[in-house]
Every structure is written in C-alpha cells, then in structure tokens.
Tab-separated table of C-alpha atoms in Angstrom:
chain	number	residue	atom	x	y	z
A	1	MET	CA	5.852	-2.008	-15.232
A	2	ASN	CA	2.943	-3.239	-13.307
A	3	GLY	CA	-0.396	-3.322	-12.058
A	4	LYS	CA	2.299	-5.206	-10.718
A	5	GLU	CA	3.289	-7.342	-7.835
A	6	ALA	CA	6.620	-6.232	-6.449
A	7	ALA	CA	9.419	-7.928	-4.640
A	8	PRO	CA	10.746	-5.739	-1.819
A	9	SER	CA	12.528	-2.657	-3.086
A	10	ALA	CA	13.731	0.646	-1.742
A	11	ALA	CA	11.133	3.281	-1.212
A	12	GLY	CA	12.685	6.645	-0.594
A	13	VAL	CA	14.260	9.032	-2.966
A	14	GLY	CA	17.447	10.932	-3.396
A	15	GLU	CA	21.018	10.640	-4.468
A	16	PRO	CA	22.916	8.658	-1.849
A	17	SER	CA	26.396	9.616	-0.870
A	18	ALA	CA	28.805	6.728	-0.457
A	19	THR	CA	32.200	5.806	0.830
A	20	THR	CA	35.142	4.137	-0.780
A	21	THR	CA	37.650	2.213	1.285
A	22	PRO	CA	40.885	1.370	-0.527
A	23	PRO	CA	42.547	-1.780	0.813
A	24	GLY	CA	44.238	-0.780	4.037
A	25	GLY	CA	43.027	2.777	3.652
A	26	VAL	CA	40.637	5.119	5.409
A	27	PRO	CA	37.060	5.444	4.081
A	28	ALA	CA	36.518	8.618	2.080
A	29	VAL	CA	33.189	10.113	1.104
A	30	ILE	CA	32.333	10.116	-2.598
A	31	PRO	CA	29.775	12.863	-3.308
A	32	ALA	CA	26.409	11.875	-4.755
A	33	GLY	CA	25.750	12.648	-8.388
A	34	GLY	CA	28.589	10.898	-10.185
A	35	VAL	CA	31.706	8.781	-10.021
A	36	PRO	CA	34.981	10.743	-9.915
A	37	ALA	CA	37.523	10.127	-12.650
A	38	ASP	CA	40.031	8.520	-10.285
A	39	VAL	CA	37.834	5.505	-9.466
A	40	PRO	CA	38.141	2.217	-11.392
A	41	ALA	CA	37.072	2.078	-15.010
A	42	GLY	CA	34.414	-0.527	-14.261
A	43	ALA	CA	32.604	1.860	-11.914
A	44	ARG	CA	32.776	4.665	-14.466
A	45	GLU	CA	31.390	2.347	-17.155
A	46	LEU	CA	28.450	1.301	-14.995
A	47	ALA	CA	27.798	4.919	-14.073
A	48	ALA	CA	27.730	5.842	-17.761
A	49	LEU	CA	25.250	3.005	-18.440
A	50	ILE	CA	22.809	4.172	-15.771
A	51	ASP	CA	23.366	7.841	-16.621
A	52	SER	CA	22.352	7.160	-20.234
A	53	ILE	CA	19.021	5.692	-19.109
A	54	GLU	CA	18.358	8.534	-16.690
A	55	ALA	CA	19.304	11.167	-19.275
A	56	GLY	CA	16.877	9.589	-21.726
A	57	ILE	CA	13.920	9.721	-19.357
A	58	ASP	CA	14.860	13.236	-18.215
A	59	ALA	CA	14.675	14.476	-21.818
A	60	TRP	CA	11.422	12.628	-22.444
A	61	ALA	CA	9.848	14.035	-19.283
A	62	GLN	CA	10.800	17.558	-20.353
A	63	ALA	CA	9.313	17.057	-23.823
A	64	THR	CA	6.115	15.611	-22.342
A	65	THR	CA	5.827	18.495	-19.884
A	66	GLU	CA	6.153	20.998	-22.727
A	67	TRP	CA	3.493	19.178	-24.754
A	68	LEU	CA	1.030	18.862	-21.856
A	69	SER	CA	1.476	22.524	-20.961
A	70	GLY	CA	0.266	23.385	-24.461
A	71	GLN	CA	-2.913	21.306	-24.169
A	72	SER	CA	-6.000	23.081	-22.888
A	73	LYS	CA	-7.814	19.792	-22.231
A	74	PRO	CA	-5.827	16.616	-23.037
A	75	THR	CA	-7.709	13.521	-24.174
A	76	GLY	CA	-6.728	9.879	-24.153
A	77	THR	CA	-6.515	9.898	-27.952
A	78	ALA	CA	-4.218	12.920	-27.947
A	79	ILE	CA	-2.001	11.376	-25.267
A	80	ASP	CA	-1.720	8.150	-27.261
A	81	LYS	CA	-0.774	10.065	-30.405
A	82	PHE	CA	1.984	11.891	-28.536
A	83	ILE	CA	3.322	9.097	-26.319
A	84	ARG	CA	3.226	6.056	-28.625
A	85	PRO	CA	5.622	7.408	-31.316
A	86	ALA	CA	8.136	8.336	-28.603
A	87	VAL	CA	7.890	4.844	-27.107
A	88	ALA	CA	8.291	3.292	-30.568
A	89	ARG	CA	11.460	5.290	-31.195
A	90	MET	CA	12.953	4.384	-27.832
A	91	LEU	CA	12.137	0.677	-28.107
A	92	HIS	CA	13.358	0.350	-31.698
A	93	GLU	CA	16.483	2.478	-31.642
A	94	PRO	CA	19.723	0.493	-32.057
A	95	GLY	CA	21.046	-0.725	-28.727
A	96	SER	CA	17.817	0.033	-26.868
A	97	ARG	CA	17.780	-1.473	-23.380
A	98	LEU	CA	14.106	-0.817	-22.694
A	99	ALA	CA	11.470	-3.513	-22.232
A	100	GLY	CA	8.620	-1.002	-22.268
A	101	ALA	CA	7.716	2.619	-21.626
A	102	GLY	CA	4.762	4.918	-21.273
A	103	PHE	CA	2.777	7.542	-19.414
A	104	VAL	CA	0.301	7.384	-16.525
A	105	ALA	CA	-1.867	10.415	-15.763
A	106	VAL	CA	-2.857	11.640	-12.333
A	107	THR	CA	-6.513	11.263	-11.463
A	108	GLY	CA	-8.480	14.195	-12.844
A	109	LEU	CA	-6.177	15.155	-15.733
A	110	LEU	CA	-8.656	13.875	-18.339
A	111	GLY	CA	-11.775	14.607	-16.363
A	112	HIS	CA	-13.271	14.176	-12.917
A	113	GLY	CA	-12.186	10.915	-11.306
A	114	ARG	CA	-10.349	9.711	-14.409
A	115	SER	CA	-6.778	8.541	-14.751
A	116	TYR	CA	-5.171	7.135	-17.885
A	117	ILE	CA	-2.388	4.739	-18.860
A	118	ALA	CA	-0.590	4.837	-22.219
A	119	TRP	CA	2.110	2.163	-22.034
A	120	TRP	CA	3.619	-0.196	-24.598
A	121	GLN	CA	6.175	-2.996	-24.422
A	122	GLY	CA	8.372	-5.085	-26.682
A	123	GLU	CA	9.376	-4.817	-30.316
A	124	ASP	CA	5.766	-5.377	-31.393
A	125	LEU	CA	4.583	-2.439	-29.265
A	126	GLU	CA	2.038	-4.453	-27.337
A	127	ARG	CA	-0.304	-2.134	-25.470
A	128	VAL	CA	-0.341	-2.760	-21.721
A	129	ASP	CA	-3.724	-3.068	-20.015
A	130	ALA	CA	-5.723	-0.645	-22.161
A	131	LEU	CA	-8.936	-1.855	-20.525
A	132	ALA	CA	-7.811	-0.233	-17.260
A	133	ASN	CA	-8.661	3.138	-18.822
A	134	PHE	CA	-12.335	2.201	-18.730
A	135	SER	CA	-12.417	1.017	-15.118
A	136	PRO	CA	-11.584	3.290	-12.154
A	137	SER	CA	-10.975	0.221	-9.986
A	138	SER	CA	-8.429	-1.151	-12.480
A	139	ILE	CA	-6.477	2.059	-12.975
A	140	SER	CA	-6.217	2.530	-9.217
A	141	ARG	CA	-3.681	-0.267	-8.998
A	142	TYR	CA	-1.285	1.852	-11.054
A	143	VAL	CA	-1.675	5.096	-9.146
A	144	LYS	CA	-1.016	3.283	-5.861
A	145	THR	CA	2.339	1.831	-6.934
A	146	GLU	CA	5.715	3.062	-5.705
A	147	TRP	CA	6.889	3.932	-9.211
A	148	PHE	CA	3.881	6.269	-9.612
A	149	LYS	CA	3.356	7.631	-6.105
A	150	VAL	CA	6.941	8.617	-5.288
A	151	PRO	CA	7.569	10.927	-8.270
A	152	VAL	CA	4.045	12.379	-8.024
A	153	GLU	CA	4.361	13.099	-4.299
A	154	THR	CA	7.963	14.352	-4.391
A	155	GLY	CA	8.158	15.938	-7.835
A	156	ARG	CA	11.441	14.060	-8.361
A	157	PRO	CA	12.619	11.148	-10.515
A	158	HIS	CA	12.545	7.698	-8.922
A	159	VAL	CA	13.644	4.142	-9.633
A	160	THR	CA	11.582	1.201	-8.364
A	161	GLY	CA	12.947	-2.313	-8.138
A	162	PRO	CA	14.164	-4.785	-8.891
A	163	TYR	CA	10.762	-6.443	-8.592
A	164	ILE	CA	8.995	-9.240	-10.450
A	165	ASP	CA	6.836	-7.779	-13.217
A	166	LEU	CA	3.866	-10.149	-13.284
A	167	LEU	CA	1.819	-8.160	-15.767
A	168	CYS	CA	4.339	-7.556	-18.542
A	169	THR	CA	7.588	-9.499	-18.607
A	170	ASP	CA	7.504	-11.998	-15.711
A	171	GLU	CA	11.115	-10.941	-15.085
A	172	TYR	CA	12.968	-8.851	-12.540
A	173	VAL	CA	12.514	-5.271	-13.686
A	174	LEU	CA	13.508	-1.760	-12.718
A	175	THR	CA	11.047	1.015	-13.523
A	176	PHE	CA	12.533	4.477	-13.978
A	177	THR	CA	9.864	7.178	-13.590
A	178	ASN	CA	9.897	10.964	-13.827
A	179	PRO	CA	7.118	13.382	-12.935
A	180	VAL	CA	5.646	15.445	-15.750
A	181	PHE	CA	3.777	18.703	-15.359
A	182	SER	CA	1.108	20.777	-17.044
A	183	SER	CA	1.591	24.512	-16.483
A	184	GLY	CA	3.471	23.833	-13.246
A	185	THR	CA	1.042	21.242	-11.851
A	186	ILE	CA	1.827	17.519	-11.598
A	187	ALA	CA	0.084	15.774	-14.501
A	188	GLY	CA	1.461	12.251	-14.224
A	189	VAL	CA	4.628	10.280	-14.827
A	190	VAL	CA	6.568	8.944	-17.765
A	191	GLY	CA	8.373	5.689	-17.167
A	192	MET	CA	10.753	3.163	-18.658
A	193	ASP	CA	11.080	-0.522	-17.776
A	194	VAL	CA	14.535	-2.123	-17.926
A	195	THR	CA	14.981	-5.784	-17.005
A	196	ALA	CA	17.691	-6.845	-14.573
A	197	GLN	CA	18.798	-9.330	-17.237
A	198	THR	CA	19.358	-6.504	-19.723
A	199	LEU	CA	21.453	-4.582	-17.202
A	200	GLU	CA	23.382	-7.754	-16.454
A	201	ARG	CA	24.229	-8.259	-20.126
A	202	ALA	CA	25.276	-4.629	-20.475
A	203	GLY	CA	27.163	-4.209	-17.211
A	204	LEU	CA	28.373	-7.564	-15.894
A	205	ALA	CA	31.825	-7.369	-17.487
A	206	SER	CA	32.388	-3.930	-15.957
A	207	LEU	CA	31.199	-5.205	-12.585
A	208	ARG	CA	33.480	-8.244	-12.715
A	209	SER	CA	36.448	-5.979	-13.367
A	210	LEU	CA	35.871	-4.570	-9.862
A	211	GLY	CA	36.043	-7.978	-8.195
A	212	PRO	CA	34.405	-11.431	-8.187
A	213	GLY	CA	31.982	-10.362	-5.455
A	214	ALA	CA	31.047	-6.926	-6.759
A	215	VAL	CA	27.327	-6.081	-6.757
A	216	LEU	CA	25.227	-3.246	-8.160
A	217	VAL	CA	22.514	-2.502	-5.575
A	218	ASN	CA	19.532	-0.201	-5.192
A	219	ALA	CA	19.098	2.360	-2.419
A	220	GLY	CA	17.757	-0.321	-0.088
A	221	GLY	CA	20.737	-2.635	-0.606
A	222	ARG	CA	18.994	-5.124	-2.894
A	223	ALA	CA	21.073	-6.627	-5.683
A	224	ILE	CA	20.383	-5.617	-9.267
A	225	VAL	CA	23.397	-7.182	-10.985
A	226	SER	CA	26.017	-9.322	-9.269
A	227	ALA	CA	29.403	-10.711	-10.256
A	228	SER	CA	28.936	-13.375	-7.576
A	229	PRO	CA	27.062	-16.595	-8.471
A	230	THR	CA	25.692	-16.716	-4.910
A	231	VAL	CA	23.860	-13.360	-5.143
A	232	ASP	CA	20.714	-13.061	-7.258
A	233	ALA	CA	18.655	-10.058	-8.327
A	234	GLY	CA	16.505	-8.938	-5.420
A	235	ASP	CA	18.778	-10.381	-2.708
A	236	LEU	CA	19.496	-8.089	0.224
A	237	VAL	CA	23.261	-7.623	0.658
A	238	GLN	CA	25.574	-5.754	3.016
A	239	ALA	CA	28.969	-4.243	2.333
A	240	ALA	CA	31.966	-5.983	3.849
A	241	PRO	CA	34.238	-3.823	6.044
A	242	GLU	CA	36.914	-3.781	3.342
A	243	ALA	CA	34.495	-2.880	0.528
A	244	ALA	CA	34.746	0.127	-1.709
A	245	ILE	CA	31.345	1.685	-2.434
A	246	TYR	CA	30.677	3.851	-5.480
A	247	PRO	CA	27.486	5.818	-6.218
A	248	VAL	CA	25.915	5.110	-9.595
A	249	GLY	CA	23.112	7.233	-11.019
A	250	ARG	CA	20.583	8.783	-8.649
A	251	GLN	CA	19.882	5.815	-6.416
A	252	PHE	CA	22.308	2.948	-7.038
A	253	ARG	CA	25.647	1.921	-5.581
A	254	ILE	CA	28.393	-0.523	-6.455
A	255	ILE	CA	29.676	-2.576	-3.529
A	256	THR	CA	32.914	-4.372	-4.308
A	257	HIS	CA	32.706	-6.931	-1.444
A	258	THR	CA	29.686	-8.183	0.492
A	259	VAL	CA	29.164	-10.252	3.635
C-alpha cells in the first residue's frame, strides 16, 4: 500500500458484466458476480483465487465494524491492539498471499482533524509509516489515494492497481480495500496488499490453460497476470474479436486473446 506512487489503474467501482465468445459462436453475456460452472476450469480456478481474497477482507471488515461500533472513543493504541493481531494471523497463516494489511481511519475518528494508519507488512510485521500519525500533512497522502477514497465515498469494496508500491514493496501491487463503519457511519478502511508476482505464482498455470495469450486484467483493462511473454503487469490490453471474456471477482476479467 502506499503513501504511494501509482501506475495508472482503474478508478471506478462495481462488478463488470462480460461476454464470452466461443470460437465461431455468438457472444453471450456472463452475469457479474461469478463464473458459471460451464466455463473452463482455468477461469473457475482464478475466480476461486480472487474470491478467497475478497472473502477474507469482507470478513475482516465486518469484524472491524463490529469492534468499532462498540468503542465509545477509539484511540490509536486501541486500534493497534485490535488490528495488529489480525494482520499477524493473516500474514503468517499457511499459504498466505498477502504482502501487508492494515487499517486507515477517516479524519476525525480519533479527534478533530486527526486520521490514523495502522498497517504492517512482511513476515517480520514491519510497521508502515508510523510517523505519519503525528503529522497531518503526512497522513493526508493516504486519505487522498484511490484505495482509500473510493470505498469511503461509495461505501463499497474496491481494488486499486496494479501500481508500483514505492513505499513498501517496490513491486507491482494490488490493494484490496473495504469500508468499515462505526454505528452506521464510515470510520475508515481495512486493506490488504497482494503483489502481482504472488498472483502470478498462484494463478499463471490456470491462466495458461485458457490459452498462450490469456490475461487477467483490472476494470480498466490493465494486465495483472499474463500468459503472454509480451504483456507485463500494468500494460493496457484490448480483447481480440475472437476472445472469450470471463468476470473474476468484483472488478477483474480474464481475456483469452488480446490485440
């Protein structure tokens, strides 16, 4: 996650619908929100991979909302004591795909004009930019980012990236963020960072099974993982006329052929 300089990524929210075009066939709409059972196994496997990440942050957002709603006046210390153990569990659980995770409060949650970041990364649970909590000008770079603003303004989950994470990993990263609430009012976001390299390791074989040019893209058409050696993370791609397109998760698609 960043204080973070970003490569271009899709702004905008929502679950895109998509079309699939069998060779020689007529395009048919695939509804948003999941891959039907009659599509190729590789698409179902990638959908399950992304769904597992989104289900994890959904559950964490719900737990954080319940905790915040029980706090009359949350403090930074209390937030740290609640958020850090959850991050530790998620980063250390077997098969974890997370590079980092945490919580960022809306301005005013901890007091007039104050925001707060509680974010950790890596196996050693390195705290990210704790000094920002003592400087309004430093914390402002977080609350102005896409991964913070979109879920706060829409009240809906969002995925930002891939973008280059210059503060934490120096890699292409996707940041999954969900809004959290306190007694029905937006209180901030919880988020998880997943590197494009991690998704490539986990999903490349499934993607290759769909074709040598298959690409997993974000809502703006930028590549996340590609079976093609000529397409890198962050590249803008377009579907070929003969391509099948499958929705994956809330905001991603698989394109089987690109131009």
